[in-house]
Tab-separated table of C-alpha atoms and ligand atoms in Angstrom:
chain	number	residue	atom	x	y	z
A	1	MET	CA	4.203	-17.740	-124.715
A	2	THR	CA	4.545	-20.500	-127.320
A	3	ASP	CA	4.859	-20.002	-131.071
A	4	ALA	CA	2.233	-22.532	-132.176
A	5	ALA	CA	3.761	-23.062	-135.643
A	6	HIS	CA	7.179	-24.094	-134.243
A	7	GLY	CA	6.232	-25.304	-130.718
A	8	ARG	CA	8.866	-22.875	-129.448
A	9	ASN	CA	8.732	-20.554	-126.467
A	10	ASP	CA	8.983	-16.899	-127.543
A	11	ALA	CA	9.410	-15.568	-123.980
A	12	ILE	CA	12.985	-16.884	-124.040
A	13	ARG	CA	15.214	-14.251	-125.613
A	14	ALA	CA	18.917	-13.903	-126.371
A	15	ARG	CA	21.012	-10.775	-125.875
A	16	PRO	CA	24.288	-11.064	-127.767
A	17	LEU	CA	27.390	-10.690	-125.586
A	18	GLY	CA	30.012	-10.917	-128.303
A	19	TYR	CA	30.368	-10.213	-132.047
A	20	ALA	CA	31.383	-13.724	-133.035
A	21	LEU	CA	29.576	-15.766	-130.423
A	22	GLY	CA	27.988	-15.745	-126.993
A	23	ALA	CA	24.551	-14.593	-125.785
A	24	GLU	CA	22.856	-14.107	-122.460
A	25	ILE	CA	19.510	-15.880	-122.254
A	26	GLU	CA	16.569	-14.297	-120.466
A	27	GLY	CA	13.169	-15.660	-119.569
A	28	VAL	CA	14.078	-19.136	-118.285
A	29	ASP	CA	12.698	-20.384	-114.945
A	30	MET	CA	15.645	-22.344	-113.515
A	31	SER	CA	13.643	-23.665	-110.557
A	32	ARG	CA	12.198	-26.502	-112.677
A	33	PRO	CA	13.225	-28.575	-115.698
A	34	PRO	CA	12.692	-26.725	-118.992
A	35	ALA	CA	9.377	-27.568	-120.678
A	36	PRO	CA	9.565	-28.970	-124.258
A	37	ASP	CA	8.847	-25.575	-125.876
A	38	GLU	CA	11.499	-23.906	-123.693
A	39	LEU	CA	14.016	-26.630	-124.503
A	40	ALA	CA	13.360	-26.151	-128.221
A	41	ALA	CA	13.994	-22.407	-127.867
A	42	LEU	CA	17.169	-22.978	-125.850
A	43	ARG	CA	18.498	-25.501	-128.376
A	44	ASP	CA	17.881	-23.061	-131.245
A	45	LEU	CA	19.577	-20.182	-129.428
A	46	TRP	CA	22.510	-22.395	-128.391
A	47	GLY	CA	22.981	-23.503	-132.010
A	48	GLU	CA	22.840	-19.920	-133.225
A	49	HIS	CA	25.144	-18.338	-130.599
A	50	HIS	CA	27.421	-21.357	-129.790
A	51	VAL	CA	27.795	-20.174	-126.159
A	52	ILE	CA	24.753	-19.299	-124.063
A	53	VAL	CA	24.859	-17.800	-120.577
A	54	LEU	CA	22.105	-18.218	-117.978
A	55	ARG	CA	22.314	-16.054	-114.880
A	56	THR	CA	20.945	-17.967	-111.876
A	57	ASP	CA	20.433	-17.095	-108.218
A	58	GLY	CA	22.408	-20.206	-107.303
A	59	LEU	CA	22.007	-23.890	-108.107
A	60	ASP	CA	22.911	-27.010	-106.182
A	61	PRO	CA	24.470	-30.020	-107.944
A	62	ALA	CA	21.006	-31.606	-108.441
A	63	GLY	CA	19.757	-28.379	-110.045
A	64	ILE	CA	22.734	-28.249	-112.435
A	65	LEU	CA	22.197	-31.875	-113.429
A	66	ARG	CA	18.459	-31.379	-113.881
A	67	PHE	CA	19.062	-28.539	-116.345
A	68	ALA	CA	21.982	-30.221	-118.165
A	69	GLY	CA	20.224	-33.581	-118.324
A	70	ALA	CA	17.292	-32.028	-120.210
A	71	PHE	CA	19.594	-31.627	-123.246
A	72	GLY	CA	20.615	-35.258	-123.515
A	73	ASP	CA	22.683	-38.032	-121.953
A	74	LEU	CA	25.372	-36.907	-119.587
A	75	ASP	CA	28.911	-38.153	-119.761
A	76	PRO	CA	29.848	-40.165	-116.631
A	77	HIS	CA	33.415	-38.782	-117.000
A	78	ASP	CA	34.983	-42.240	-117.210
A	79	ALA	CA	37.874	-40.651	-119.191
A	80	THR	CA	38.910	-38.636	-116.121
A	81	PRO	CA	37.495	-40.471	-113.113
A	82	ALA	CA	39.997	-38.819	-110.744
A	83	TYR	CA	38.424	-35.376	-111.237
A	84	ARG	CA	34.771	-36.246	-110.643
A	85	HIS	CA	32.679	-34.809	-107.841
A	86	LYS	CA	32.657	-37.544	-105.257
A	87	ASP	CA	28.883	-37.575	-104.734
A	88	PHE	CA	27.834	-36.618	-108.289
A	89	PRO	CA	30.022	-38.450	-110.873
A	90	GLU	CA	28.235	-36.620	-113.702
A	91	LEU	CA	29.845	-33.425	-112.428
A	92	LEU	CA	33.529	-32.600	-112.841
A	93	GLN	CA	34.896	-30.412	-110.117
A	94	ILE	CA	37.191	-27.710	-111.477
A	95	THR	CA	38.545	-26.071	-108.395
A	96	ASN	CA	41.578	-24.603	-106.758
A	97	ARG	CA	40.212	-25.531	-103.307
A	98	GLU	CA	42.085	-28.351	-101.591
A	99	VAL	CA	40.581	-31.777	-102.178
A	100	ASP	CA	41.107	-34.373	-99.411
A	101	GLY	CA	43.660	-32.041	-97.824
A	102	LYS	CA	45.826	-31.876	-100.977
A	103	PRO	CA	46.185	-29.274	-103.746
A	104	SER	CA	43.408	-29.844	-106.243
A	105	GLU	CA	44.323	-31.837	-109.386
A	106	THR	CA	42.064	-29.559	-111.433
A	107	ARG	CA	43.299	-26.185	-110.214
A	108	ASN	CA	44.845	-25.465	-113.629
A	109	THR	CA	42.296	-27.244	-115.841
A	110	GLY	CA	41.702	-25.791	-119.267
A	111	ARG	CA	44.678	-23.437	-119.477
A	112	ASN	CA	45.266	-23.954	-123.185
A	113	TRP	CA	42.850	-23.783	-126.134
A	114	HIS	CA	40.868	-26.986	-126.402
A	115	SER	CA	37.544	-28.672	-126.976
A	116	ASP	CA	36.387	-30.945	-124.132
A	117	TYR	CA	37.261	-34.628	-124.315
A	118	SER	CA	38.839	-34.228	-127.749
A	119	TYR	CA	41.432	-36.830	-126.638
A	120	THR	CA	38.681	-39.488	-126.346
A	121	GLY	CA	36.645	-41.529	-128.830
A	122	ARG	CA	33.529	-39.720	-127.673
A	123	PRO	CA	34.391	-35.996	-127.697
A	124	ALA	CA	31.966	-33.905	-125.688
A	125	GLY	CA	28.825	-32.478	-127.254
A	126	GLY	CA	27.895	-29.576	-125.000
A	127	SER	CA	29.575	-28.569	-121.760
A	128	ILE	CA	27.621	-26.796	-119.016
A	129	LEU	CA	29.789	-25.021	-116.463
A	130	TYR	CA	28.418	-23.578	-113.257
A	131	CYS	CA	30.213	-20.915	-111.266
A	132	ASP	CA	29.908	-21.652	-107.542
A	133	THR	CA	32.686	-19.338	-106.362
A	134	ARG	CA	34.759	-16.854	-108.327
A	135	PRO	CA	37.788	-14.761	-107.466
A	136	SER	CA	37.233	-11.060	-106.844
A	137	VAL	CA	38.691	-10.290	-110.242
A	138	GLY	CA	39.649	-12.442	-113.231
A	139	GLY	CA	39.387	-16.221	-113.685
A	140	ASP	CA	37.676	-15.556	-117.017
A	141	THR	CA	37.045	-18.160	-119.751
A	142	MET	CA	37.572	-17.428	-123.452
A	143	PHE	CA	35.653	-19.025	-126.299
A	144	ALA	CA	36.487	-19.106	-130.042
A	145	ASN	CA	33.957	-19.662	-132.828
A	146	MET	CA	35.342	-22.583	-134.879
A	147	VAL	CA	32.660	-22.350	-137.579
A	148	ARG	CA	33.746	-18.815	-138.315
A	149	ALA	CA	37.398	-19.893	-138.045
A	150	TYR	CA	36.777	-22.475	-140.770
A	151	GLU	CA	34.734	-20.165	-142.982
A	152	THR	CA	37.342	-17.399	-142.883
A	153	LEU	CA	40.154	-19.618	-144.199
A	154	SER	CA	41.000	-19.312	-147.884
A	155	PRO	CA	39.220	-21.842	-150.134
A	156	LYS	CA	42.559	-23.597	-150.806
A	157	LEU	CA	43.406	-24.017	-147.113
A	158	ARG	CA	39.840	-25.206	-146.382
A	159	GLU	CA	40.366	-27.870	-149.028
A	160	ILE	CA	43.633	-28.928	-147.348
A	161	VAL	CA	42.237	-29.119	-143.801
A	162	ASP	CA	39.118	-30.886	-145.068
A	163	GLY	CA	41.451	-33.797	-145.944
A	164	LEU	CA	43.373	-33.906	-142.627
A	165	GLU	CA	42.993	-35.860	-139.434
A	166	ALA	CA	44.290	-34.194	-136.280
A	167	VAL	CA	45.902	-36.402	-133.629
A	168	TYR	CA	44.911	-35.420	-130.092
A	169	ASP	CA	47.212	-36.253	-127.219
A	170	ILE	CA	46.149	-35.877	-123.584
A	171	SER	CA	49.790	-35.178	-122.655
A	172	LEU	CA	49.287	-31.751	-124.252
A	173	THR	CA	46.660	-30.834	-121.677
A	174	ALA	CA	47.996	-27.773	-119.880
A	175	GLY	CA	49.070	-28.425	-116.321
A	176	ILE	CA	48.971	-32.208	-116.610
A	177	GLY	CA	52.639	-32.433	-115.618
A	178	GLU	CA	51.917	-30.928	-112.185
A	179	ARG	CA	49.265	-33.518	-111.327
A	180	ASP	CA	49.661	-36.632	-109.236
A	181	PRO	CA	51.866	-38.997	-111.352
A	182	ALA	CA	49.755	-42.120	-110.640
A	183	LYS	CA	46.489	-40.385	-111.605
A	184	THR	CA	48.143	-38.847	-114.683
A	185	ALA	CA	49.450	-42.256	-115.755
A	186	GLU	CA	45.915	-43.624	-115.368
A	187	VAL	CA	44.262	-40.899	-117.531
A	188	LYS	CA	46.984	-41.375	-120.170
A	189	ARG	CA	46.376	-45.154	-120.159
A	190	LEU	CA	42.636	-44.539	-120.527
A	191	ASN	CA	43.143	-42.040	-123.391
A	192	PRO	CA	45.786	-43.046	-125.978
A	193	PRO	CA	46.445	-40.641	-128.892
A	194	ILE	CA	43.424	-40.466	-131.185
A	195	ALA	CA	42.927	-39.059	-134.721
A	196	HIS	CA	39.775	-37.034	-135.444
A	197	PRO	CA	38.786	-35.237	-138.667
A	198	ALA	CA	40.330	-31.772	-138.596
A	199	VAL	CA	36.961	-30.400	-139.791
A	200	ARG	CA	33.760	-31.677	-138.190
A	201	VAL	CA	30.220	-31.331	-139.485
A	202	HIS	CA	27.824	-30.321	-136.730
A	203	PRO	CA	25.142	-32.973	-136.421
A	204	HIS	CA	22.281	-30.493	-135.928
A	205	THR	CA	23.250	-27.316	-137.801
A	206	GLY	CA	25.125	-29.108	-140.622
A	207	LYS	CA	27.842	-26.406	-140.374
A	208	ARG	CA	31.489	-27.258	-140.864
A	209	ALA	CA	33.823	-26.296	-138.036
A	210	LEU	CA	37.581	-26.407	-137.634
A	211	TYR	CA	38.542	-29.092	-135.107
A	212	VAL	CA	42.152	-28.304	-134.315
A	213	SER	CA	43.441	-27.035	-130.951
A	214	GLU	CA	46.550	-26.675	-128.856
A	215	ARG	CA	46.129	-30.307	-127.830
A	216	VAL	CA	46.914	-31.584	-131.328
A	217	SER	CA	50.382	-33.145	-131.612
A	218	HIS	CA	50.389	-33.589	-135.435
A	219	PHE	CA	48.287	-34.436	-138.450
A	220	ASP	CA	48.017	-38.111	-139.212
A	221	GLY	CA	50.487	-39.086	-141.982
A	222	MET	CA	52.627	-35.980	-141.359
A	223	THR	CA	55.538	-35.580	-138.971
A	224	PRO	CA	55.214	-33.323	-135.902
A	225	ALA	CA	57.744	-30.916	-137.517
A	226	GLU	CA	55.691	-30.722	-140.709
A	227	SER	CA	52.467	-30.316	-138.778
A	228	ARG	CA	53.570	-27.696	-136.246
A	229	PRO	CA	53.446	-24.559	-138.464
A	230	LEU	CA	49.975	-25.441	-139.672
A	231	ILE	CA	48.666	-26.241	-136.150
A	232	ASP	CA	50.096	-22.962	-134.891
A	233	PHE	CA	48.637	-20.993	-137.794
A	234	LEU	CA	45.184	-22.539	-137.410
A	235	CYS	CA	45.089	-21.944	-133.630
A	236	ALA	CA	46.263	-18.334	-134.034
A	237	HIS	CA	43.710	-17.762	-136.839
A	238	ALA	CA	40.854	-19.261	-134.798
A	239	THR	CA	41.657	-17.231	-131.666
A	240	ARG	CA	42.022	-13.791	-133.253
A	241	PRO	CA	40.278	-11.304	-130.954
A	242	GLU	CA	37.410	-10.725	-133.384
A	243	ASN	CA	36.590	-14.444	-133.230
A	244	VAL	CA	36.564	-14.679	-129.421
A	245	TYR	CA	34.134	-14.058	-126.586
A	246	ARG	CA	35.618	-13.600	-123.127
A	247	HIS	CA	33.282	-14.486	-120.248
A	248	GLN	CA	33.679	-12.692	-116.950
A	249	TRP	CA	31.999	-14.939	-114.460
A	250	ARG	CA	29.392	-13.984	-111.897
A	251	ARG	CA	28.452	-16.340	-109.111
A	252	GLY	CA	25.516	-18.511	-110.276
A	253	ASP	CA	26.352	-18.249	-113.981
A	254	LEU	CA	25.654	-21.355	-116.017
A	255	VAL	CA	27.588	-21.158	-119.253
A	256	CYS	CA	26.819	-23.696	-121.988
A	257	TRP	CA	29.094	-24.152	-124.962
A	258	ASP	CA	29.083	-26.529	-127.897
A	259	ASN	CA	32.402	-28.334	-128.234
A	260	ARG	CA	31.678	-29.153	-131.881
A	261	SER	CA	31.679	-25.505	-132.846
A	262	VAL	CA	33.698	-23.799	-130.121
A	263	MET	CA	37.051	-24.184	-128.384
A	264	HIS	CA	37.802	-22.539	-125.071
A	265	MET	CA	40.507	-21.717	-122.552
A	266	ALA	CA	40.372	-20.950	-118.811
A	267	LEU	CA	42.579	-18.019	-117.843
A	268	ALA	CA	44.864	-17.933	-114.807
A	269	ASP	CA	44.397	-14.168	-114.556
A	270	PHE	CA	43.557	-14.117	-110.868
A	271	ASP	CA	45.055	-14.270	-107.395
A	272	GLN	CA	45.414	-18.016	-106.844
A	273	ARG	CA	44.934	-17.558	-103.067
A	274	GLU	CA	41.293	-16.732	-103.810
A	275	PRO	CA	38.915	-19.643	-104.452
A	276	ARG	CA	37.580	-20.445	-107.904
A	277	HIS	CA	35.147	-23.353	-107.740
A	278	MET	CA	33.254	-24.578	-110.800
A	279	LEU	CA	31.167	-27.649	-111.577
A	280	ARG	CA	30.877	-29.019	-115.130
A	281	ALA	CA	28.301	-31.323	-116.613
A	282	THR	CA	29.237	-32.720	-120.029
A	283	LEU	CA	26.806	-33.892	-122.686
A	284	LEU	CA	27.805	-36.996	-124.580
A	285	GLY	CA	28.809	-36.190	-128.159
A	286	GLU	CA	28.999	-38.438	-131.206
A	287	PRO	CA	31.568	-41.270	-131.343
A	288	SER	CA	34.524	-40.162	-133.471
A	289	GLY	CA	38.141	-40.922	-134.255
A	290	ARG	CA	40.506	-43.865	-134.147
A	291	VAL	CA	43.360	-44.670	-131.818
A	292	VAL	CA	46.795	-44.159	-133.424
A	293	ALA	CA	50.436	-44.584	-132.412
A	294	ALA	CA	52.033	-41.731	-130.448
A	295	ALA	CA	54.062	-39.233	-132.543
B	1	LIG	C1	37.129	-26.406	-118.867
B	1	LIG	O1	38.059	-26.384	-119.627
B	1	LIG	O2	36.163	-27.139	-119.024
B	1	LIG	C2	37.121	-25.444	-117.665
B	1	LIG	C3	36.881	-24.053	-118.049
B	1	LIG	C4	36.941	-23.112	-116.880
B	1	LIG	O3	37.220	-23.540	-115.757
B	1	LIG	O4	36.750	-21.926	-117.082
């Protein structure tokens, strides 16, 4: 059913999953690419809820890419080539299964609060994560609404963060120290520290969102010691329980989040002997930031 005035499909509905963000989407036929009216409805609901969840009966890599690619250009993951799916470079493999007979490099991906590819000059727009295999319990992912985080700061602090640039450093990615040293050296060489505005304006909704995470080393022009209390405060403020949605995965879930308005963290709250296997497509975001010297 299409709303003629807006060219939008009214059969697609959202059921909120969290107070601050997150909604389950019903009424989408995942066996084919979304039609233009369906895409318009999905974009609107994604913008409104920041994180949208589609329950599928199972998708193969081509099916994930078909859905993700409908929203825009996909990132070829050149910033982290070592973690790509070997047959589908537009998919990152986030897995604790062995890869080529060795412990997976991505088994602890995402263990601190972050926004995808914030350590690059082209931070991710949307991320679309598919759950192929989940542990019997746990392995959840948490999401924080960074628009709300910004709007609930005092006017004076908003004014201060509006004027700051946050320096992102890939070395602060959780678990990076346990990865293969040669591959780690390569991703660090590809991604030197970069300063982004600490508040970003969303290109579609026009909303301002805090853009500070646990991967920020300091604010440009301030020392790490001066910056630390403010980084810690802003992260704690943004991730207060009332600002967070925690997703408990089901096999076949496709969870889409907007990295310009959300940060997220993957939890290690599961038995690591059980497989957790996820595939992520990443939408290209807007170019941003400038490379700076390390702190
Ligand atoms: C990520 O940070 O993109 C991975 C999230 C997850 O595995 O839950």
